Amino acid sequence: PHLTASVLREVGSVSMLRGNLAAAERHLEEALAGFRETGDHGMAALGLSDLGALAFKRGGHVRAAALEVLQQRCQQRLGERVA
């Protein structure tokens, strides 16, 4: 699942760069789910950041801000586990 999530994240990023935002969202959402499933909170935080960038690109500034908050919380939890 983790390798699949990593590949999906890359495909989503490329899709976003190419302007295929619907495909990007689909792949990035699947990647995020995979990272969460495997417990990789660091990659989940990056996935939330990717989705936030996509939302911003689409003009969804409220959604982008909400995803940023989730991303920050994920990073905080990761920091608490490391400390």
GROMACS .gro file of C-alpha atoms in nm:
model
   83
    1PRO     CA    1   0.000   0.000   0.000
    2HIS     CA    2   0.278   0.248   0.080
    3LEU     CA    3   0.451   0.210  -0.256
    4THR     CA    4   0.116   0.243  -0.431
    5ALA     CA    5   0.042   0.560  -0.234
    6SER     CA    6   0.382   0.703  -0.327
    7VAL     CA    7   0.323   0.634  -0.695
    8LEU     CA    8  -0.027   0.783  -0.675
    9ARG     CA    9   0.117   1.098  -0.517
   10GLU     CA   10   0.365   1.136  -0.802
   11VAL     CA   11   0.098   1.074  -1.067
   12GLY     CA   12  -0.125   1.328  -0.892
   13SER     CA   13   0.152   1.586  -0.888
   14VAL     CA   14   0.223   1.536  -1.258
   15SER     CA   15  -0.149   1.557  -1.335
   16MET     CA   16  -0.170   1.886  -1.147
   17LEU     CA   17   0.129   2.026  -1.337
   18ARG     CA   18  -0.032   1.926  -1.666
   19GLY     CA   19  -0.359   2.093  -1.570
   20ASN     CA   20  -0.563   1.776  -1.529
   21LEU     CA   21  -0.700   1.881  -1.192
   22ALA     CA   22  -0.975   1.621  -1.166
   23ALA     CA   23  -0.724   1.338  -1.213
   24ALA     CA   24  -0.482   1.510  -0.975
   25GLU     CA   25  -0.744   1.527  -0.703
   26ARG     CA   26  -0.842   1.163  -0.748
   27HIS     CA   27  -0.481   1.041  -0.729
   28LEU     CA   28  -0.384   1.267  -0.441
   29GLU     CA   29  -0.689   1.164  -0.237
   30GLU     CA   30  -0.606   0.796  -0.296
   31ALA     CA   31  -0.244   0.859  -0.201
   32LEU     CA   32  -0.347   1.032   0.121
   33ALA     CA   33  -0.573   0.740   0.212
   34GLY     CA   34  -0.286   0.498   0.150
   35PHE     CA   35  -0.045   0.694   0.368
   36ARG     CA   36  -0.301   0.712   0.646
   37GLU     CA   37  -0.369   0.339   0.614
   38THR     CA   38   0.000   0.258   0.656
   39GLY     CA   39   0.042   0.504   0.943
   40ASP     CA   40   0.294   0.724   0.759
   41HIS     CA   41   0.202   1.057   0.915
   42GLY     CA   42   0.489   1.242   0.748
   43MET     CA   43   0.373   1.146   0.401
   44ALA     CA   44   0.011   1.207   0.502
   45ALA     CA   45   0.112   1.563   0.595
   46LEU     CA   46   0.269   1.605   0.251
   47GLY     CA   47  -0.045   1.463   0.093
   48LEU     CA   48  -0.257   1.720   0.275
   49SER     CA   49  -0.020   1.990   0.155
   50ASP     CA   50  -0.053   1.865  -0.204
   51LEU     CA   51  -0.432   1.871  -0.180
   52GLY     CA   52  -0.416   2.221  -0.032
   53ALA     CA   53  -0.206   2.341  -0.326
   54LEU     CA   54  -0.457   2.186  -0.564
   55ALA     CA   55  -0.749   2.353  -0.385
   56PHE     CA   56  -0.569   2.687  -0.402
   57LYS     CA   57  -0.501   2.640  -0.772
   58ARG     CA   58  -0.873   2.579  -0.824
   59GLY     CA   59  -0.960   2.896  -0.632
   60GLY     CA   60  -1.083   2.708  -0.325
   61HIS     CA   61  -0.905   2.925  -0.073
   62VAL     CA   62  -1.122   2.820   0.221
   63ARG     CA   63  -1.059   2.451   0.146
   64ALA     CA   64  -0.688   2.521   0.099
   65ALA     CA   65  -0.673   2.690   0.440
   66ALA     CA   66  -0.860   2.402   0.605
   67LEU     CA   67  -0.620   2.150   0.452
   68GLU     CA   68  -0.327   2.359   0.574
   69VAL     CA   69  -0.464   2.338   0.930
   70LEU     CA   70  -0.500   1.959   0.899
   71GLN     CA   71  -0.148   1.936   0.758
   72GLN     CA   72  -0.008   2.136   1.051
   73ARG     CA   73  -0.191   1.917   1.303
   74CYS     CA   74  -0.054   1.607   1.134
   75GLN     CA   75   0.299   1.747   1.158
   76GLN     CA   76   0.247   1.838   1.523
   77ARG     CA   77   0.138   1.481   1.601
   78LEU     CA   78   0.441   1.353   1.416
   79GLY     CA   79   0.665   1.582   1.623
   80GLU     CA   80   0.506   1.459   1.945
   81ARG     CA   81   0.580   1.099   1.848
   82VAL     CA   82   0.943   1.178   1.772
   83ALA     CA   83   1.004   1.374   2.093
   0.00000   0.00000   0.00000
